[in-house]
XYZ file of C-alpha atoms in Angstrom:
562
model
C 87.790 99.465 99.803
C 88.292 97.264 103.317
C 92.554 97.620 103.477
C 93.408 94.887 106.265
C 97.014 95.427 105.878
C 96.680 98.884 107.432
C 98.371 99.901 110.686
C 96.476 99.011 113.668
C 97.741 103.056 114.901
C 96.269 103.947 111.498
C 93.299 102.410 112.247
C 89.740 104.629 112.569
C 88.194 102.378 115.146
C 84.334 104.101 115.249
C 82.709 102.328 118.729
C 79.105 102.391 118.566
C 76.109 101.586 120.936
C 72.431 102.048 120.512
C 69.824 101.651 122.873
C 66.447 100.585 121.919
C 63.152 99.233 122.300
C 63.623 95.684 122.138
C 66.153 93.238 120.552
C 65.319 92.950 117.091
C 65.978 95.582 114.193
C 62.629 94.383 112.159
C 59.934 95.379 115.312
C 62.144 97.227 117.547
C 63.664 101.407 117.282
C 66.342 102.952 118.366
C 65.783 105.333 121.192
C 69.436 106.274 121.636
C 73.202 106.372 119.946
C 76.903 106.770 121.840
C 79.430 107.454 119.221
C 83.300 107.356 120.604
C 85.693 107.482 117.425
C 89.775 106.409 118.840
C 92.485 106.980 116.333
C 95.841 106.534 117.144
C 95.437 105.935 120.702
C 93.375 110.025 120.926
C 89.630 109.710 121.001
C 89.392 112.292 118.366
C 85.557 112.682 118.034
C 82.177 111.913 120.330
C 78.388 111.897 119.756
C 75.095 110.922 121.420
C 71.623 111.686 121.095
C 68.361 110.713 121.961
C 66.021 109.542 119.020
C 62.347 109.824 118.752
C 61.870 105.666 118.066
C 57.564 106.844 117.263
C 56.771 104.018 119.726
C 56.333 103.145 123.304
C 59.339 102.638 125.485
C 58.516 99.105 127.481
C 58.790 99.448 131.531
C 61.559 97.316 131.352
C 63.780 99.148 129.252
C 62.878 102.672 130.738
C 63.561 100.743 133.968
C 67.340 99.676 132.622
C 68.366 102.414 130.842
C 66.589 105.524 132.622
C 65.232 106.547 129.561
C 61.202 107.356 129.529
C 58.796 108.436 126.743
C 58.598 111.234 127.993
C 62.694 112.132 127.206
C 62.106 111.126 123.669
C 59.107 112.690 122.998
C 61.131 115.848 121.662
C 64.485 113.957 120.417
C 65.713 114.301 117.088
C 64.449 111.796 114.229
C 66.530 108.745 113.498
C 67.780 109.750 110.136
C 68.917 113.404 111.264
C 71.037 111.177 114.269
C 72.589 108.790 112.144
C 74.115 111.237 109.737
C 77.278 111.574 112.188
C 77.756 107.803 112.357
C 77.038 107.518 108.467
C 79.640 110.321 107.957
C 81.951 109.417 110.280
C 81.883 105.147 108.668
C 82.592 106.816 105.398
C 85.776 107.654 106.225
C 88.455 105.612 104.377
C 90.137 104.353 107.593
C 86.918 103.105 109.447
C 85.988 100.150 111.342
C 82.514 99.603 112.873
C 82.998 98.450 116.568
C 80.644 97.486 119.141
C 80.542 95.181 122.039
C 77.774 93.111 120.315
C 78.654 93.639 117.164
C 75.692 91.748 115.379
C 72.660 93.543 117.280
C 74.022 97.319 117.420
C 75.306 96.951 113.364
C 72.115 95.641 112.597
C 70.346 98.726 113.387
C 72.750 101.217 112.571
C 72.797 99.984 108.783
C 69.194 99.617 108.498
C 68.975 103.187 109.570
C 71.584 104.024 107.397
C 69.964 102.337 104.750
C 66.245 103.953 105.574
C 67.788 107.293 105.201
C 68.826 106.970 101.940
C 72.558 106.578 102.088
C 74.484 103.527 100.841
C 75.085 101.302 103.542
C 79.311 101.237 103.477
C 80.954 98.027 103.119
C 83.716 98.007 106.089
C 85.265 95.712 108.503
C 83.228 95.322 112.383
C 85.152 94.287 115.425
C 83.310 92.897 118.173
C 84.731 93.617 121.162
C 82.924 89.755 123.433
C 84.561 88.524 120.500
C 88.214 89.598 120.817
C 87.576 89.269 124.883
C 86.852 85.636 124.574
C 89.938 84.906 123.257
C 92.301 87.782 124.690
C 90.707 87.193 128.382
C 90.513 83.482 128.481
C 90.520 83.783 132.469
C 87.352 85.385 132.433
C 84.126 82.981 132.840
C 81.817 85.844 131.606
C 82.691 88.438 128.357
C 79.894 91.040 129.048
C 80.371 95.047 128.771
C 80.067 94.759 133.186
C 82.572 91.757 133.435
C 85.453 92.948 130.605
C 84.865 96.545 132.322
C 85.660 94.923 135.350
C 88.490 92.867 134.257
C 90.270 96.165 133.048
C 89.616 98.435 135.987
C 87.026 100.337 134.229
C 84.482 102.375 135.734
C 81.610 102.728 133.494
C 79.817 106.052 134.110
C 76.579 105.321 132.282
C 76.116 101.534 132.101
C 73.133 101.069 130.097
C 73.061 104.280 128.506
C 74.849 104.750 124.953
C 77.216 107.282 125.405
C 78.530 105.894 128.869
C 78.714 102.137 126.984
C 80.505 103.278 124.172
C 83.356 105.219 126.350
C 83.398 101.554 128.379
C 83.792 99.794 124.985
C 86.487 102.286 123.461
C 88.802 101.779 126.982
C 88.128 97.885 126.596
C 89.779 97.945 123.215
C 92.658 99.809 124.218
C 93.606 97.094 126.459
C 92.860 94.574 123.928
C 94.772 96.427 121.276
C 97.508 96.384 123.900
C 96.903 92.408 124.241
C 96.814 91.882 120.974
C 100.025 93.533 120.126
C 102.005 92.325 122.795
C 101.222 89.004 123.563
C 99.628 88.029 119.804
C 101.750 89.456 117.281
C 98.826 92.072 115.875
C 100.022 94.729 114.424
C 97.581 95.463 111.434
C 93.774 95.412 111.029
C 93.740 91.957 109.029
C 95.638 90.119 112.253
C 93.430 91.821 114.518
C 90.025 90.940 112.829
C 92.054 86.982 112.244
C 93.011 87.244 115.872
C 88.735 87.812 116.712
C 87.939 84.204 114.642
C 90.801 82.446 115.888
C 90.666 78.750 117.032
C 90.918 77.884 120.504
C 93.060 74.830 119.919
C 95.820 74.359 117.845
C 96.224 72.213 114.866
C 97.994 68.712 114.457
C 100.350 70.689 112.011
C 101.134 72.844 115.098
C 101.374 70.266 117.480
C 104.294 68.281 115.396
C 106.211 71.630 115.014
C 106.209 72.113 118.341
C 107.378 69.059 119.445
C 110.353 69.099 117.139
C 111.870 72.406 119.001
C 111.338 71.204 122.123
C 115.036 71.835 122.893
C 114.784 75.301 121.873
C 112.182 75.981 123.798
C 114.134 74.578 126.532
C 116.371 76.410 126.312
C 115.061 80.138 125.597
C 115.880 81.871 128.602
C 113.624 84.154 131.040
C 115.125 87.830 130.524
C 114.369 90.839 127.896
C 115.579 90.406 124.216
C 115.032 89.485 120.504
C 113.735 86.743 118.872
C 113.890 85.094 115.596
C 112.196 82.098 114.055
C 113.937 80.538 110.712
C 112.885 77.800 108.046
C 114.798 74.068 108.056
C 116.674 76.182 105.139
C 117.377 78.676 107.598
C 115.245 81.770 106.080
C 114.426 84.237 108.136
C 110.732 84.453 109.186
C 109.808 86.340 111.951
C 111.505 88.770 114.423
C 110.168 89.752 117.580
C 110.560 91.137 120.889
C 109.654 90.159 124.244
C 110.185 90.959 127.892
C 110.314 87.691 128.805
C 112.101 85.449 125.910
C 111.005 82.358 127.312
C 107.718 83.103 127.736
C 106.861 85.052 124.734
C 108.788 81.988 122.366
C 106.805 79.401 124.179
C 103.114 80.967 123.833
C 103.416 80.685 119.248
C 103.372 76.510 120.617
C 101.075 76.669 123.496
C 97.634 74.359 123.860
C 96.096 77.261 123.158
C 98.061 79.876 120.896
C 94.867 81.908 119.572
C 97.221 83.478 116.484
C 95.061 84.630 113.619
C 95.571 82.342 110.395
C 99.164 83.814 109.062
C 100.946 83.439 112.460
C 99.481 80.049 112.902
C 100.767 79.274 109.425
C 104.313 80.459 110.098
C 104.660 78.240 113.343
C 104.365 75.342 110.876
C 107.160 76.134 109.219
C 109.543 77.431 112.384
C 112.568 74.869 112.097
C 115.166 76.860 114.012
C 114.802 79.528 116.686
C 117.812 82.184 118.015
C 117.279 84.845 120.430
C 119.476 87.607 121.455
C 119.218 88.938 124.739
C 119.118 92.569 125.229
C 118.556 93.111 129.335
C 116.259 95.690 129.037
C 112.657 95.986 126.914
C 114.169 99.214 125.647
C 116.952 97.520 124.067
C 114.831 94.898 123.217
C 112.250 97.773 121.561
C 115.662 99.168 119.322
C 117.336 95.900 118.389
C 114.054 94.406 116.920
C 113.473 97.586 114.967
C 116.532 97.670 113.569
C 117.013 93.881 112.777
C 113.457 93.704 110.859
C 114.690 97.200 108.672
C 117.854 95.031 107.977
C 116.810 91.650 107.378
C 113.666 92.146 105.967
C 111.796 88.815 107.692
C 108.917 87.270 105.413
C 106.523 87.215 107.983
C 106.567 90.587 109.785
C 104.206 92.623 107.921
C 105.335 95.930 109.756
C 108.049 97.996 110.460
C 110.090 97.046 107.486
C 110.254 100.973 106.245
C 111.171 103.973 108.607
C 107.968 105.902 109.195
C 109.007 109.564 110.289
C 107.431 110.402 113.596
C 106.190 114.139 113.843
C 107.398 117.199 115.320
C 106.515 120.745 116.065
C 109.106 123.528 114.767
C 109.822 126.711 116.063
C 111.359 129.235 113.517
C 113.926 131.709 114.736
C 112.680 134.689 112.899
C 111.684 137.961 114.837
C 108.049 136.884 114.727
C 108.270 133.076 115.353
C 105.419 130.936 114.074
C 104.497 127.105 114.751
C 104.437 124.454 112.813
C 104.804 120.344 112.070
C 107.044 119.151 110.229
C 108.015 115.049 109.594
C 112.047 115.653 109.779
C 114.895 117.500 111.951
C 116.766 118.882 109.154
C 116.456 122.782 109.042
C 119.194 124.469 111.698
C 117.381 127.543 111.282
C 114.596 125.856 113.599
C 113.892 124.628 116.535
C 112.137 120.833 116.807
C 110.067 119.585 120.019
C 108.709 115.781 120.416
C 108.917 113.156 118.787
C 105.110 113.012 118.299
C 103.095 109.589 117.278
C 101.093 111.294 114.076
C 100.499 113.890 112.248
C 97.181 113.731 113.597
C 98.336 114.241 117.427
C 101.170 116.884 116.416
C 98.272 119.050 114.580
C 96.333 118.907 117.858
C 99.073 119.756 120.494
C 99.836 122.700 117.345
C 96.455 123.950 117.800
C 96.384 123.720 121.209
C 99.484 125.713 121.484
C 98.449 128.534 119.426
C 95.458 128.670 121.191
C 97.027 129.261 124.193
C 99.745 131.913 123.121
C 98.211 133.406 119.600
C 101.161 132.749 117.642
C 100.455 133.351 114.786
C 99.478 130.947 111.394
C 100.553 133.051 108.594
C 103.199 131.644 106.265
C 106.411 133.342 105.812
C 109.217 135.896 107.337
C 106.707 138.707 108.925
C 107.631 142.356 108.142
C 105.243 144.438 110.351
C 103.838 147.840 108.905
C 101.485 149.821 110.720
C 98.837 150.246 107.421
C 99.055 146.796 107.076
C 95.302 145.639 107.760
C 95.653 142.101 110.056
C 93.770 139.187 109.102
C 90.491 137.355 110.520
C 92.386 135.679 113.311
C 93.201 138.882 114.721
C 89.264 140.315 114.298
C 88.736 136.454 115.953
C 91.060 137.118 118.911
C 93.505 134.374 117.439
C 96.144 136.694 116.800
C 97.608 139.530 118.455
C 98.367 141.472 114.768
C 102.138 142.014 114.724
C 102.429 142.128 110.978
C 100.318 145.584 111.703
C 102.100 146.932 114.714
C 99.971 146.484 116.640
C 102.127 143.912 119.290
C 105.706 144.880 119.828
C 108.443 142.238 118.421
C 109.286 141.917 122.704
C 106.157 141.094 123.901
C 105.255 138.682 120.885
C 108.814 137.202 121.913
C 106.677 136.093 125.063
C 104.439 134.213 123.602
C 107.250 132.647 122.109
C 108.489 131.437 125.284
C 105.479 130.621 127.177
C 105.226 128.536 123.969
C 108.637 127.056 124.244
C 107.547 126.012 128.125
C 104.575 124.251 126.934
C 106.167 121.912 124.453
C 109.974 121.445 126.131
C 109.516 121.968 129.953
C 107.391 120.085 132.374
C 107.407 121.870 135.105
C 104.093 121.920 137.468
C 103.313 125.746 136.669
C 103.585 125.129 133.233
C 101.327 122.336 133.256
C 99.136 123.938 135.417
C 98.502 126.644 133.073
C 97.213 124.557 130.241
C 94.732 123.056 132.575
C 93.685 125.513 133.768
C 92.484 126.871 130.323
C 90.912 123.589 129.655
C 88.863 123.992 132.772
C 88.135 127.518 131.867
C 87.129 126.127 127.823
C 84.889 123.989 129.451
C 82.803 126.316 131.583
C 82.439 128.468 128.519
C 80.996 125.280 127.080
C 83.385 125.601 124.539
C 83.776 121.868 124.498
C 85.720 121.559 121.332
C 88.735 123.842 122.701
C 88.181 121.873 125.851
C 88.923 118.444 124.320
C 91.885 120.097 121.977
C 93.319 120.874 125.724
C 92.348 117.821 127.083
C 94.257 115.513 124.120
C 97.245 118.545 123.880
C 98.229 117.877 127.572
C 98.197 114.426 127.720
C 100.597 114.615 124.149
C 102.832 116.650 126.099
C 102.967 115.303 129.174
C 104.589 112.754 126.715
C 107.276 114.093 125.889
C 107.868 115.441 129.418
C 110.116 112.355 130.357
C 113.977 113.501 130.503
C 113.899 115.089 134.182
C 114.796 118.489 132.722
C 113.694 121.390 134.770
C 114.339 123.731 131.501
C 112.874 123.689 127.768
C 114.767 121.461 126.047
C 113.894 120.819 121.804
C 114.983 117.676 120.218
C 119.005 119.584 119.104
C 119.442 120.149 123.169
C 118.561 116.330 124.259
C 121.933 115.889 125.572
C 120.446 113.364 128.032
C 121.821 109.921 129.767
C 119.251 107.431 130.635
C 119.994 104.729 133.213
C 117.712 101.533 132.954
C 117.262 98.956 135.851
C 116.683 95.589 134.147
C 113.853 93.580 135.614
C 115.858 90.197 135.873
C 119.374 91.471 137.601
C 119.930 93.533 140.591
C 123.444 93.834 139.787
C 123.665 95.735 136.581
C 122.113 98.757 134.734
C 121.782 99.585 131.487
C 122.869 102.783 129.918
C 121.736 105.226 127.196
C 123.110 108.443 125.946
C 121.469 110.964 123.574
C 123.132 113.298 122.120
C 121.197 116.036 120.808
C 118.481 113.296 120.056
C 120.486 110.740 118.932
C 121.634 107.560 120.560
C 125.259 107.492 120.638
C 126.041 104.580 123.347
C 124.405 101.671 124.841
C 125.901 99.841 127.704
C 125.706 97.414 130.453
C 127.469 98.619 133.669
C 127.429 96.890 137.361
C 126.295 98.238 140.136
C 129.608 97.971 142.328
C 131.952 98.643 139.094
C 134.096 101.939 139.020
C 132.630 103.929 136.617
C 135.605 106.095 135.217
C 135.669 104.135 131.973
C 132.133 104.455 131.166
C 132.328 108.313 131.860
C 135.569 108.995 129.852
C 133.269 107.146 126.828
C 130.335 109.745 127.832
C 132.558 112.163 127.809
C 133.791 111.611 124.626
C 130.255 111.165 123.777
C 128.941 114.679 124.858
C 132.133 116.881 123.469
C 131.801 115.381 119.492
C 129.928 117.359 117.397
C 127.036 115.849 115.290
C 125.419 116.711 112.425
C 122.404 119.268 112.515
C 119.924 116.709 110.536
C 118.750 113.104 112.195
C 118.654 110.433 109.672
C 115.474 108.077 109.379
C 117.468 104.928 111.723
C 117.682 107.968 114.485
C 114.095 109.362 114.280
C 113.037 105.417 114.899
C 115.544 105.524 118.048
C 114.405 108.380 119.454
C 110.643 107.610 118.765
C 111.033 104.399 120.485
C 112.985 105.829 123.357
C 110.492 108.356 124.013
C 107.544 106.261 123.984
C 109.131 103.383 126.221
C 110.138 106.322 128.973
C 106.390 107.844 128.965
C 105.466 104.151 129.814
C 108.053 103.140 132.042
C 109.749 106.408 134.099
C 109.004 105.022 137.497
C 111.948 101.496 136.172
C 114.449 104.147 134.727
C 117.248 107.434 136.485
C 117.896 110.631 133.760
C 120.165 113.399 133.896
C 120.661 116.284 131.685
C 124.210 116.311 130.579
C 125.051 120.182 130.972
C 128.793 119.962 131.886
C 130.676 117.092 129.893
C 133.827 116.753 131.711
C 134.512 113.014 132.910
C 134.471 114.095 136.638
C 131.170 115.715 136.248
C 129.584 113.055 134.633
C 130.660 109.975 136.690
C 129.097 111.952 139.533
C 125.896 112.409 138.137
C 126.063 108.640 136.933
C 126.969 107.465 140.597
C 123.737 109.141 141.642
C 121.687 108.191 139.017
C 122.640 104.393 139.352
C 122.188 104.082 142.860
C 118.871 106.028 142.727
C 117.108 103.340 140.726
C 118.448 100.488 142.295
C 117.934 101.053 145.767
């Protein structure tokens, strides 16, 4: 069942390309397939292989490609190859992707079909689609031009496997596109957003013309939008960077919004706006003004979705774990991370680099206790049988502890240093669970601490330059994760009121659980820093005295503006 109102970070996108023969499924084989599968943002899964297409390879293709007769003389048959991709389009969450979408789908189903599996019925993307009308600058769409376009180098053009990697980092800018500039945020806009018109309707055109003050009068600086009905019912919220420009593209010449937005700009009537001076503030007023106000037209974000976290117990034996909430005092929480897919990964990855252990429950070692297969597996050092001392398992603990909260050089270091080391073992599986673990926690490496810190010690303050003022900042202070003030200061101002408010800020105590509103905040906040560290000052708050503080402030405010 095809679910278009799923979450584009939901979203199974499966990226396919074949090589073959010739151009046409009825007389032509496949002589290779390049499977990249992206799921929330990870590539989670690859495949190629060669495929023995029982027929000769012209001099023209062997000439484009690089592939002879000779290579797939010896390759596997076509149904044994498409097994993966058959398995892998099964899954409930799949879309079929491909930068021609028509030509490689047409041979991957008949294969399907020819080895006697059901073809599925599920949505296909087409990637010169979606770049037709989310790079309307570019005279050409082909895999070379979009590549191009987004500064990527394609190592492998021609071949299946290189294409398909080429294809995968071309949708991840026009996800980005798409959800930024077009108002995408599930599969159903997305695939809309493909077939969109290139001009706008006459129904358009009128509504446009009748806010032309509005539009006016929008001005060019960070904030929230929000588009109402003549009976002023709330339709639509939004964000934008740029208020003026992001209003003014839903009436453009050329809007290219999939059929529901275009069908909400006919009935815009009234338009308000709230400016925010930064995108972060931006980012946390919109989501908490669509969880409020509940707007007709924005499909997402109108229910808190927990982001995930890895726990820490505080037993003698510690183990790891993921858990969807901050609630338990007893443990300790590092991220936020973006799924339960991701935080599962940078879990494995961890315990593959320490051996904590994966057994549920308190441990109570006893030396005729016989350990379990991770310890025959080298998984597990065996602690519940004595045979790794409470102190040196406590080590593992805190190398484990320096993965997820610190991100120091040495620490990183480490961890790449065993992916390198997975990798010449041609254990390529451990390699890429390294590979997609660092990059998660690299994340989350974004407060300028130079110790571990878990989500209960984020006592950090957060000093944001806004793009459109040189003579203000913006301020935000977490207290053990939460956001507990948002400011605007000047440059030149005093700042001995805003630290006596930090102050009072830092020596309140808060309760040990985060409610769903401050999960959201600090998921948001988290994200935007990863993306934006180079536009923003941190300090940890260690001391909270007022004098303290407005030091550390002073510095931090006049290292990002100068």
């Amino acid at each position: 069942m095809i679910n278009l109102d799923q979450p584009l970070d939901l979203t199974r996108f499966v990226v396919v390309d074949i090589e073959s023969t010739g151009g046409t499924n009825g007389q032509h084989a496949i002589i290779e397939v390049g499977m990249v599968v992206l799921e929330g943002g990870l590539i989670v899964a690859r495949y190629s292989s060669l495929v023995n297409p029982h027929d000769v390879i012209p001099e023209f293709i062997s000439a484009m490609t690089g592939i002879t007769n000779e290579m797939v003389a010896d390759a596997p048959e076509e149904d044994e190859v498409i097994a993966a991709i058959a398995d892998e389009l099964n899954h409930p969450h799949a879309v079929f992707v491909a930068h021609n979408v028509g030509f490689d789908w047409s041979f991957i189903s008949k294969a399907i079909h020819n080895s006697g599996r059901l073809v599925p019925e599920l949505v296909r993307l087409c990637t010169c689609k979606l770049s037709r009308r989310l790079f309307t600058e570019l005279k050409r769409h082909d895999l070379s031009s979009v590549a191009v376009h987004c500064g990527i180098d394609i190592v492998g053009r021609h071949r299946a496997l290189g294409d398909a990697e080429a294809t995968v980092e071309a949708l991840k800018e026009m996800l980005r596109v798409a959800q930024s500039d077009h108002a995408a945020q599930t599969l159903g806009e997305l695939v809309a957003l493909q077939y969109a018109p290139r001009i706008r309707s006459r129904r358009e055109t009128v509504a446009a013309e009748a806010l032309v003050d509005y539009l006016t009068n929008v001005p060019e600086e960070p904030g929230v939008y929000y588009f109402y009905t003549a009976k002023k019912k709330l339709l639509y919220v939004g964000k934008a960077l740029n208020l003026a420009k992001r209003v003014r593209s839903y009436f453009h010449d050329a809007p290219l919004h999939g059929r529901s937005v275009s069908k909400m700009v006919r009935y815009i009537k009234h338009i308000e706006w709230t400016p925010t001076g930064t995108e972060l503030g931006a980012l946390l007023l919109e989501s908490q003004e669509i969880k409020e106000k509940q707007p007709s037209h924005n499909v997402m974000g109108k229910d808190y979705i927990a982001p995930w976290f890895i726990t820490l117990s505080n037993d003698a034996f510690p183990r790891i774990d993921v858990a969807d909430n901050v609630s338990d005092p007893s443990l300790d929480y590092y991220g936020p991370f973006r799924s339960q897919l991701i935080a599962i990964r940078v879990c494995e990855m961890i315990r593959a680099a320490t051996g904590l252990r994966r057994c549920n429950g308190v441990l109570e070692p006893n030396s005729s206790f016989r350990p379990c297969f991770d310890y025959h597996v080298e998984k597990c050092p065996g602690p519940c049988a004595e045979l790794e001392s409470a102190s040196a398992y406590r080590e593992r603990v805190e190398l484990a502890r320096a993965y997820l909260g610190s991100g120091m050089q040495s620490v990183m270091h480490s961890l790449h240093a065993r992916m390198e080391q997975a990798a010449n073992d041609h254990a390529f599986e451990l390699a890429a669970l390294y590979r997609d673990g660092i990059r998660e926690v690299e994340r989350m490496h974004v407060y300028g601490a130079s110790m571990p810190l878990s989500v209960r010690d984020l006592n950090v303050v957060i000093v944001v330059a806004p793009v459109w003022s040189q003579t203000s900042v913006d301020i935000f202070a977490l207290k053990a994760g939460r956001l507990r003030m948002q400011a605007t200061v000047g440059v030149e101002s005093t700042l001995d009121s805003v630290a006596e408010r930090l102050c009072t800020v830092y020596s309140q105590e808060v309760s040990t659980t985060l409610s769903m509103m401050e999960l959201d905040q600090l998921r948001i906040i988290t994200s935007w820093l990863h993306q934006h560290k180079e536009r923003t000052s941190r300090f940890v708050v260690r001391d909270s005295s007022a004098s303290t503080i407005a030091t550390d402030l002073h510095h931090a405010i006049h290292g990002i503006v100068q």
